[in-house]
Tab-separated table of C-alpha atoms and ligand atoms in Angstrom:
chain	number	residue	atom	x	y	z
A	211	MET	CA	0.000	0.000	0.000
A	212	LYS	CA	1.364	3.369	-1.032
A	213	ILE	CA	0.571	6.506	0.985
A	214	VAL	CA	1.685	10.050	0.210
A	215	GLN	CA	2.001	12.433	3.162
A	216	VAL	CA	1.905	16.081	2.059
A	217	VAL	CA	3.772	18.590	4.246
A	218	GLY	CA	5.308	21.993	3.616
A	219	ALA	CA	5.276	24.272	6.662
A	220	ARG	CA	7.045	24.074	10.002
A	221	PRO	CA	4.226	22.731	12.225
A	222	GLN	CA	3.499	19.990	9.695
A	223	PHE	CA	7.001	18.562	10.077
A	224	VAL	CA	6.363	18.252	13.821
A	225	LYS	CA	3.009	16.505	13.239
A	226	LEU	CA	4.495	14.198	10.598
A	227	GLY	CA	7.081	12.878	13.082
A	228	PRO	CA	4.975	10.523	15.230
A	229	VAL	CA	2.829	9.366	12.281
A	230	ALA	CA	5.896	8.527	10.162
A	231	ARG	CA	7.326	6.606	13.139
A	232	GLU	CA	4.095	4.639	13.464
A	233	PHE	CA	4.239	3.711	9.763
A	234	GLU	CA	7.830	2.618	10.247
A	235	ALA	CA	6.946	0.463	13.263
A	236	ARG	CA	4.187	-1.302	11.321
A	237	ARG	CA	6.496	-1.850	8.347
A	238	ALA	CA	9.028	-3.396	10.720
A	239	ARG	CA	6.274	-5.793	11.871
A	240	GLY	CA	5.794	-6.880	8.261
A	241	ASP	CA	2.896	-4.671	7.092
A	242	ASP	CA	2.961	-3.774	3.403
A	243	LEU	CA	3.145	0.014	3.843
A	244	ASP	CA	5.096	2.460	1.770
A	245	ASP	CA	4.737	6.062	3.000
A	246	LEU	CA	6.250	8.775	0.836
A	247	VAL	CA	6.781	12.294	2.170
A	248	LEU	CA	5.929	15.004	-0.349
A	249	HIS	CA	7.406	18.394	0.683
A	250	THR	CA	5.728	21.269	-1.139
A	251	GLY	CA	8.614	23.644	-0.372
A	252	GLN	CA	6.300	26.227	1.279
A	253	HIS	CA	8.962	26.623	3.986
A	254	TYR	CA	12.496	26.366	2.652
A	255	ASP	CA	14.996	28.052	5.033
A	256	ASP	CA	17.160	25.592	6.952
A	257	GLY	CA	15.755	26.912	10.256
A	258	MET	CA	12.148	26.581	9.030
A	259	SER	CA	12.445	23.164	7.386
A	260	ASP	CA	15.635	21.063	7.176
A	261	VAL	CA	16.491	21.336	10.858
A	262	PHE	CA	13.165	19.608	11.690
A	263	PHE	CA	13.914	16.717	9.335
A	264	ARG	CA	17.369	16.283	10.879
A	265	GLN	CA	16.349	16.670	14.516
A	266	LEU	CA	13.236	14.522	14.361
A	267	SER	CA	14.844	11.942	12.041
A	268	LEU	CA	11.932	12.361	9.644
A	269	PRO	CA	11.964	10.277	6.472
A	270	PRO	CA	13.658	12.439	3.814
A	271	PRO	CA	11.133	13.841	1.335
A	272	ALA	CA	10.605	11.602	-1.684
A	273	ALA	CA	10.182	14.878	-3.598
A	274	ASN	CA	10.389	18.597	-2.887
A	275	LEU	CA	8.178	20.734	-5.119
A	276	ALA	CA	10.082	23.931	-4.265
A	277	VAL	CA	7.048	26.220	-4.535
A	278	GLY	CA	8.603	28.889	-2.270
A	279	SER	CA	6.764	32.007	-1.079
A	280	GLY	CA	4.094	33.989	-2.897
A	281	GLY	CA	0.592	35.418	-2.667
A	282	GLN	CA	-2.108	33.127	-1.252
A	283	GLY	CA	-3.548	32.186	-4.647
A	284	GLU	CA	-0.217	32.137	-6.405
A	285	GLN	CA	1.432	29.839	-3.849
A	286	THR	CA	-1.564	27.501	-3.607
A	287	ALA	CA	-1.924	27.316	-7.396
A	288	ARG	CA	1.726	26.422	-7.852
A	289	MET	CA	1.343	23.632	-5.296
A	290	LEU	CA	-1.852	22.315	-6.840
A	291	GLU	CA	-0.271	21.940	-10.255
A	292	ARG	CA	2.885	20.251	-8.962
A	293	ILE	CA	1.132	17.990	-6.429
A	294	GLU	CA	-1.244	16.764	-9.131
A	295	ALA	CA	1.671	15.909	-11.434
A	296	TYR	CA	3.436	14.074	-8.595
A	297	LEU	CA	0.345	12.065	-7.607
A	298	LEU	CA	-0.263	11.067	-11.214
A	299	GLN	CA	3.289	9.815	-11.452
A	300	VAL	CA	3.274	7.904	-8.129
A	301	GLY	CA	-0.335	6.639	-8.032
A	302	PRO	CA	-0.831	6.338	-4.251
A	303	ASP	CA	-3.701	4.531	-2.481
A	304	ALA	CA	-4.206	7.467	-0.119
A	305	VAL	CA	-3.020	10.971	0.666
A	306	VAL	CA	-2.574	12.411	4.173
A	307	VAL	CA	-2.672	16.161	4.837
A	308	TYR	CA	-1.993	17.997	8.098
A	309	GLY	CA	-3.360	21.142	9.723
A	310	ASP	CA	-4.461	24.275	7.923
A	311	THR	CA	-1.753	25.705	5.682
A	312	ASN	CA	-1.786	26.315	1.956
A	313	SER	CA	0.018	22.970	1.573
A	314	THR	CA	-2.949	21.292	3.319
A	315	ILE	CA	-5.667	22.614	1.027
A	316	ALA	CA	-3.535	22.093	-2.084
A	317	GLY	CA	-2.763	18.473	-1.149
A	318	ALA	CA	-6.401	17.669	-0.388
A	319	LEU	CA	-7.810	19.314	-3.514
A	320	ALA	CA	-5.261	17.794	-5.897
A	321	ALA	CA	-5.872	14.306	-4.471
A	322	VAL	CA	-9.680	14.249	-4.287
A	323	LYS	CA	-9.944	15.507	-7.855
A	324	LEU	CA	-7.868	12.512	-8.933
A	325	GLY	CA	-10.175	10.214	-6.956
A	326	ILE	CA	-7.529	9.428	-4.325
A	327	PRO	CA	-8.920	9.167	-0.759
A	328	VAL	CA	-7.672	11.856	1.608
A	329	ALA	CA	-7.243	11.763	5.396
A	330	HIS	CA	-7.058	15.128	7.173
A	331	VAL	CA	-5.069	15.090	10.405
A	332	GLU	CA	-6.128	17.903	12.784
A	333	ALA	CA	-9.596	18.198	11.260
A	334	GLY	CA	-12.435	20.240	12.741
A	335	LEU	CA	-10.512	23.198	14.118
A	336	ARG	CA	-12.370	26.482	13.750
A	337	SER	CA	-11.597	30.058	14.773
A	338	PHE	CA	-14.779	31.338	13.072
A	339	ASN	CA	-12.622	34.182	11.776
A	340	ARG	CA	-12.889	34.065	8.012
A	341	SER	CA	-10.244	36.720	7.504
A	342	MET	CA	-7.590	34.128	8.405
A	343	PRO	CA	-6.288	32.177	5.384
A	344	GLU	CA	-5.914	29.189	7.721
A	345	GLU	CA	-9.651	29.193	8.573
A	346	LEU	CA	-10.581	29.027	4.902
A	347	ASN	CA	-8.040	26.234	4.388
A	348	ARG	CA	-9.509	24.248	7.292
A	349	VAL	CA	-13.120	24.511	6.261
A	350	ALA	CA	-12.396	23.647	2.632
A	351	THR	CA	-10.045	20.772	3.515
A	352	ASP	CA	-12.569	19.209	5.901
A	353	HIS	CA	-15.341	19.344	3.342
A	354	LEU	CA	-13.076	17.838	0.666
A	355	SER	CA	-11.490	15.031	2.675
A	356	ASP	CA	-12.746	11.466	3.091
A	357	ARG	CA	-11.584	10.831	6.665
A	358	LEU	CA	-11.565	13.673	9.196
A	359	LEU	CA	-9.250	12.896	12.089
A	360	ALA	CA	-10.193	15.252	14.901
A	361	PRO	CA	-7.796	16.012	17.756
A	362	THR	CA	-10.346	17.132	20.376
A	363	PRO	CA	-14.018	16.812	21.342
A	364	VAL	CA	-14.447	20.518	20.410
A	365	ALA	CA	-13.223	19.727	16.881
A	366	MET	CA	-15.706	16.811	16.692
A	367	GLU	CA	-18.534	19.160	17.676
A	368	ASN	CA	-17.550	21.587	14.909
A	369	LEU	CA	-17.537	18.796	12.333
A	370	THR	CA	-20.924	17.535	13.541
A	371	ARG	CA	-22.367	21.064	13.255
A	372	GLU	CA	-21.255	21.114	9.614
A	373	GLY	CA	-22.857	17.748	8.885
A	374	LEU	CA	-19.528	15.924	8.615
A	375	GLU	CA	-19.844	13.516	11.564
A	376	GLY	CA	-20.185	10.471	9.297
A	377	ARG	CA	-16.609	10.974	8.062
A	378	SER	CA	-15.142	12.114	11.396
A	379	VAL	CA	-13.279	10.243	14.119
A	380	LEU	CA	-11.810	11.521	17.386
A	381	VAL	CA	-8.197	10.333	17.416
A	382	GLY	CA	-6.411	12.754	19.781
A	383	ASP	CA	-3.656	15.170	18.929
A	384	VAL	CA	-0.448	13.964	17.280
A	385	MET	CA	1.299	17.036	18.691
A	386	LEU	CA	1.016	15.546	22.178
A	387	ASP	CA	2.644	12.364	20.823
A	388	ALA	CA	5.432	14.560	19.410
A	389	VAL	CA	5.944	16.386	22.727
A	390	LEU	CA	5.989	13.121	24.700
A	391	GLY	CA	8.542	11.690	22.268
A	392	ALA	CA	10.880	14.700	22.418
A	393	ALA	CA	10.560	16.372	25.847
A	394	LEU	CA	13.313	14.332	27.490
A	395	ARG	CA	15.616	14.844	24.508
A	396	ALA	CA	14.936	18.581	24.678
A	397	ARG	CA	15.867	18.602	28.367
A	398	LEU	CA	19.067	16.596	27.801
A	399	GLU	CA	20.276	17.762	24.382
A	400	SER	CA	19.247	21.384	23.924
A	401	THR	CA	21.746	23.956	25.153
A	402	VAL	CA	19.584	26.962	24.272
A	403	ILE	CA	18.989	28.116	27.871
A	404	ALA	CA	22.700	28.292	28.645
A	405	ASP	CA	23.529	29.662	25.176
A	406	LEU	CA	21.182	32.591	25.723
A	407	GLY	CA	22.370	33.131	29.307
A	408	LEU	CA	18.914	32.403	30.779
A	409	GLU	CA	17.816	30.846	34.058
A	410	GLU	CA	14.992	28.369	34.631
A	411	LEU	CA	11.642	30.156	35.097
A	412	GLU	CA	13.351	33.530	34.963
A	413	PHE	CA	12.351	34.573	31.439
A	414	GLY	CA	9.370	34.779	29.101
A	415	PHE	CA	9.241	33.263	25.617
A	416	ALA	CA	7.437	34.986	22.731
A	417	THR	CA	6.568	34.260	19.093
A	418	VAL	CA	4.397	36.216	16.627
A	419	HIS	CA	3.794	35.265	13.008
A	420	ARG	CA	0.082	35.545	12.083
A	421	ALA	CA	-0.681	37.810	9.158
A	422	GLU	CA	-3.054	39.928	11.291
A	423	ASN	CA	-0.386	40.436	13.959
A	424	THR	CA	2.425	41.397	11.609
A	425	ARG	CA	0.691	44.500	10.232
A	426	PRO	CA	2.819	47.457	11.365
A	427	GLU	CA	0.353	49.040	13.825
A	428	ARG	CA	-0.592	45.821	15.538
A	429	LEU	CA	3.002	44.549	15.602
A	430	SER	CA	4.083	47.802	17.199
A	431	ALA	CA	1.359	47.398	19.883
A	432	ILE	CA	2.467	43.804	20.508
A	433	LEU	CA	6.106	44.815	20.896
A	434	GLY	CA	4.996	47.409	23.454
A	435	MET	CA	3.091	44.667	25.267
A	436	LEU	CA	6.180	42.451	25.354
A	437	ALA	CA	8.225	45.281	26.811
A	438	SER	CA	5.586	46.013	29.454
A	439	SER	CA	5.367	42.298	30.366
A	440	ALA	CA	9.130	42.179	30.848
A	441	GLU	CA	8.928	45.200	33.099
A	442	ARG	CA	5.937	43.998	35.142
A	443	LEU	CA	7.415	40.540	35.786
A	444	ALA	CA	10.993	41.856	36.028
A	445	ILE	CA	12.277	39.170	33.661
A	446	PRO	CA	13.691	39.352	30.123
A	447	PHE	CA	11.612	38.171	27.164
A	448	VAL	CA	13.103	36.130	24.335
A	449	PHE	CA	11.339	36.703	21.016
A	450	ALA	CA	11.979	34.040	18.324
A	451	VAL	CA	11.254	35.952	15.137
A	452	HIS	CA	9.536	34.235	12.191
A	453	PRO	CA	10.793	35.420	8.732
A	454	ARG	CA	7.485	37.166	7.968
A	455	THR	CA	7.745	39.143	11.238
A	456	GLN	CA	11.429	39.856	10.609
A	457	LEU	CA	10.535	41.364	7.251
A	458	GLN	CA	8.010	43.691	8.903
A	459	LEU	CA	10.418	44.639	11.682
A	460	GLN	CA	12.993	45.633	9.083
A	461	LYS	CA	10.530	47.465	6.838
A	462	SER	CA	9.041	49.550	9.621
A	463	ASP	CA	12.218	49.854	11.702
A	464	LEU	CA	10.226	48.721	14.746
A	465	GLY	CA	12.885	46.446	16.225
A	466	SER	CA	15.455	49.165	16.775
A	467	THR	CA	13.261	51.302	19.032
A	468	LEU	CA	12.860	48.615	21.618
A	469	HIS	CA	13.519	47.948	25.229
A	470	ARG	CA	16.624	46.097	26.217
A	471	ALA	CA	14.502	43.499	28.056
A	472	ILE	CA	13.468	41.923	24.730
A	473	LYS	CA	15.998	39.664	23.097
A	474	PHE	CA	15.344	39.017	19.397
A	475	ILE	CA	16.549	35.652	18.088
A	476	GLU	CA	16.160	33.582	14.891
A	477	PRO	CA	13.435	30.882	14.666
A	478	LEU	CA	14.323	27.929	16.903
A	479	SER	CA	14.521	24.230	16.144
A	480	TYR	CA	11.902	21.904	17.644
A	481	LEU	CA	14.032	20.695	20.563
A	482	ASP	CA	15.132	24.247	21.392
A	483	THR	CA	11.507	25.429	21.245
A	484	LEU	CA	10.397	22.703	23.650
A	485	ARG	CA	13.323	23.478	25.949
A	486	MET	CA	12.468	27.186	25.963
A	487	LEU	CA	8.814	26.430	26.612
A	488	MET	CA	9.388	24.023	29.493
A	489	SER	CA	11.803	26.448	31.147
A	490	ALA	CA	9.914	29.720	30.592
A	491	ARG	CA	7.854	31.389	33.337
A	492	LEU	CA	5.234	31.876	30.647
A	493	THR	CA	4.841	32.225	26.911
A	494	LEU	CA	3.233	34.959	24.796
A	495	THR	CA	2.308	33.735	21.331
A	496	ASP	CA	-0.116	33.741	18.428
A	497	SER	CA	0.845	30.220	17.322
A	498	GLY	CA	-1.705	27.425	17.602
A	499	GLY	CA	1.048	24.855	18.024
A	500	LEU	CA	2.709	26.729	20.855
A	501	GLN	CA	-0.583	27.137	22.728
A	502	LYS	CA	-0.918	23.355	22.756
A	503	GLU	CA	2.735	22.603	23.427
A	504	ALA	CA	2.724	25.022	26.369
A	505	PHE	CA	-0.353	23.214	27.754
A	506	CYS	CA	1.312	19.798	27.293
A	507	LEU	CA	4.389	21.064	29.189
A	508	GLY	CA	2.386	22.866	31.886
A	509	THR	CA	3.659	26.341	30.980
A	510	PRO	CA	1.153	29.212	31.272
A	511	CYS	CA	0.308	30.737	27.890
A	512	ILE	CA	-1.033	34.151	26.929
A	513	THR	CA	-2.363	34.295	23.389
A	514	LEU	CA	-2.082	37.441	21.307
A	515	ARG	CA	-5.229	36.752	19.326
A	516	ASP	CA	-8.929	37.534	19.521
A	517	GLU	CA	-9.928	33.891	19.378
A	518	THR	CA	-8.438	30.409	19.514
A	519	GLU	CA	-9.206	27.081	17.866
A	520	TRP	CA	-7.876	25.340	20.985
A	521	LEU	CA	-10.690	26.095	23.446
A	522	GLU	CA	-9.655	23.306	25.820
A	523	THR	CA	-6.437	25.193	26.616
A	524	VAL	CA	-8.539	28.130	27.840
A	525	GLU	CA	-11.063	25.929	29.674
A	526	ALA	CA	-8.217	24.175	31.521
A	527	GLY	CA	-6.839	27.529	32.710
A	528	ALA	CA	-3.647	27.008	30.679
A	529	ASN	CA	-4.230	29.845	28.221
A	530	ILE	CA	-5.693	33.364	28.333
A	531	LEU	CA	-6.633	35.314	25.197
A	532	VAL	CA	-5.658	38.974	25.276
A	533	ALA	CA	-5.602	39.973	21.578
A	534	ALA	CA	-3.432	43.128	21.330
A	535	ASP	CA	-5.045	44.719	24.397
A	536	GLN	CA	-2.681	46.013	27.055
A	537	ARG	CA	-5.293	45.976	29.863
A	538	ARG	CA	-6.264	42.368	29.209
A	539	LEU	CA	-2.565	41.466	29.121
A	540	THR	CA	-1.871	43.046	32.507
A	541	ALA	CA	-4.752	41.127	34.094
A	542	ALA	CA	-3.525	37.895	32.479
A	543	LEU	CA	0.062	38.402	33.662
A	544	ASP	CA	-1.123	38.893	37.238
A	545	LEU	CA	-3.213	35.739	37.067
A	546	MET	CA	-0.602	33.560	35.348
A	547	GLN	CA	2.418	34.488	37.353
A	548	SER	CA	1.208	32.734	40.464
A	549	SER	CA	1.560	29.396	38.646
A	550	ASP	CA	3.851	27.029	40.583
A	551	ARG	CA	5.316	23.558	39.996
A	552	SER	CA	2.197	21.715	41.187
A	553	SER	CA	-0.201	23.774	39.063
A	554	ARG	CA	2.065	22.979	36.100
A	555	GLU	CA	1.735	19.260	36.875
A	556	VAL	CA	-2.058	19.594	36.956
A	557	LEU	CA	-2.010	21.205	33.498
A	558	ILE	CA	0.248	18.469	32.113
A	559	SER	CA	-2.120	15.724	33.213
A	560	LYS	CA	-5.169	17.593	31.882
A	561	ALA	CA	-3.431	18.019	28.494
A	562	ARG	CA	-2.595	14.321	28.271
A	563	LYS	CA	-6.173	13.398	28.890
A	564	VAL	CA	-7.742	15.851	26.458
A	565	TYR	CA	-5.234	15.122	23.652
A	566	GLY	CA	-5.492	11.313	23.762
A	567	GLU	CA	-2.726	10.097	26.101
A	568	GLY	CA	-0.114	9.897	23.332
A	569	MET	CA	-2.080	7.376	21.243
A	570	ALA	CA	-3.137	9.711	18.423
A	571	SER	CA	-0.602	8.672	15.774
A	572	SER	CA	-1.453	5.012	16.154
A	573	ARG	CA	-5.168	5.834	15.719
A	574	VAL	CA	-4.348	8.043	12.710
A	575	VAL	CA	-2.643	5.142	10.955
A	576	ASP	CA	-5.503	2.756	11.856
A	577	GLU	CA	-7.998	5.170	10.298
A	578	ILE	CA	-5.931	5.619	7.131
A	579	LEU	CA	-5.881	1.846	6.688
A	580	VAL	CA	-9.647	1.629	7.250
A	581	MET	CA	-10.164	4.380	4.666
A	582	VAL	CA	-8.072	2.586	2.046
A	583	ALA	CA	-9.735	-0.769	2.758
A	584	ALA	CA	-13.171	0.820	2.271
A	585	ARG	CA	-12.153	1.981	-1.213
A	586	ARG	CA	-10.796	-1.373	-2.397
B	868	LIG	C1	2.274	29.354	7.355
B	868	LIG	C2	0.823	28.910	7.526
B	868	LIG	C3	0.417	29.041	8.978
B	868	LIG	C4	1.403	28.354	9.904
B	868	LIG	C5	2.803	28.882	9.616
B	868	LIG	C6	3.856	28.229	10.468
B	868	LIG	C7	-0.541	29.377	5.523
B	868	LIG	C8	-1.624	30.228	4.948
B	868	LIG	N1	-0.086	29.720	6.755
B	868	LIG	O1	2.334	30.746	7.637
B	868	LIG	O2	-0.845	28.424	9.151
B	868	LIG	O3	1.051	28.627	11.238
B	868	LIG	O4	3.100	28.629	8.237
B	868	LIG	O5	5.067	28.918	10.379
B	868	LIG	O6	-0.127	28.421	4.902
B	868	LIG	N2	9.554	32.800	4.627
B	868	LIG	C9	10.926	32.704	4.632
B	868	LIG	N3	11.489	31.446	4.713
B	868	LIG	C10	10.743	30.324	4.780
B	868	LIG	C11	9.346	30.437	4.765
B	868	LIG	C12	8.758	31.667	4.690
B	868	LIG	O7	11.637	33.705	4.583
B	868	LIG	O8	11.333	29.231	4.851
B	868	LIG	C13	8.925	34.145	4.600
B	868	LIG	C14	8.559	34.632	3.242
B	868	LIG	O9	8.779	36.008	3.202
B	868	LIG	C15	7.068	34.370	3.167
B	868	LIG	C16	6.638	34.579	4.605
B	868	LIG	O10	7.749	34.114	5.382
B	868	LIG	O11	6.436	35.207	2.273
B	868	LIG	C17	5.389	33.846	4.994
B	868	LIG	O12	5.513	32.445	4.731
B	868	LIG	P1	4.207	31.565	4.362
B	868	LIG	O13	4.600	30.150	4.210
B	868	LIG	O14	3.488	32.210	3.240
B	868	LIG	O15	3.269	31.732	5.611
B	868	LIG	P2	3.574	31.612	7.178
B	868	LIG	O16	3.382	32.950	7.778
B	868	LIG	O17	4.845	30.906	7.476
């Protein structure tokens, strides 16, 4: 059986890890399974792509379509054309897509139009904010795909509301599997804390990359919020800057006007990110992945967005949404900073439960096999 896994952006490499390992384990037991990784080339810098393949020992891509950056339509169109050509050449029994990026929608659309069954990992997420390209990608991908593999009960409810329950299964979140597989390695192998001269629990960790947050006015407000957080908690903040954000910082000269308490660094590898997260007093982010990873590691999270797809992080008390509002941020900082070791442990056990106890990737592979069998 031949399966093509389409990936292209940073969080998809993380999600691919545990699923690819599960395929490998089943192959080792004698199952006839050939999984080919198709990299669209949406992310291409070493720090955004190759380092994840090396660190997570991911199977090297069978092909890289090198689509690079571009406008939403332009980038997606380039992918669609090249993915279709690849699928025609390889003739897989199934295609797997992950998350909500342009690579996700392109992979799903190219495959279903060729009559190849598609499984969507991380199905059913909704922000209900249609100005986000990711929201449009999610909705379209779910409605196109044959098997919707939902990470959480909230995602299942969303799929049911859209009439998709017949194709949907709750499998848990493969990102928890990834965290469980790498947390000890991050603790033992990553030297990022010492390299940056930081001390355990004596710094904050920040990332910002969403299109809506990298517009000059909003980015400027967010940088002010980071500076005020550093001052209020009397700790430095480390800001790992995504290339899109870096571009804006350079264009608008925002970075140079900033407080010394913010340390700007390049995007981090997966193990360094986990190490920073587990050691930070708290994290400020607009990343969906980081909201979940912080929850899985018990680190308080403040989200610089108006809404989140990951409602369970908020319900568990692991995450507070503040958008770009200074007053909401101050209230959140005061609430979050009382978090101690035992409240972190409580969060960790809640996250394990809600995200499927580390069994998601095994259920994902089971469901892919069921989907293929149903087509034969
Ligand atoms: C994409 C996803 C988003 C995901 C994020 C993870 C879409 C619509 N969005 O957003 O859901 O959370 O990936 O990072 O697919 N760039 C580089 N080097 C790279 C990659 C990008 O310099 O290796 C720069 C380019 O200037 C590019 C910009 O970053 O134009 C944005 O990259 P793009 O892939 O379009 O979107 P992301 O913001 O990364």
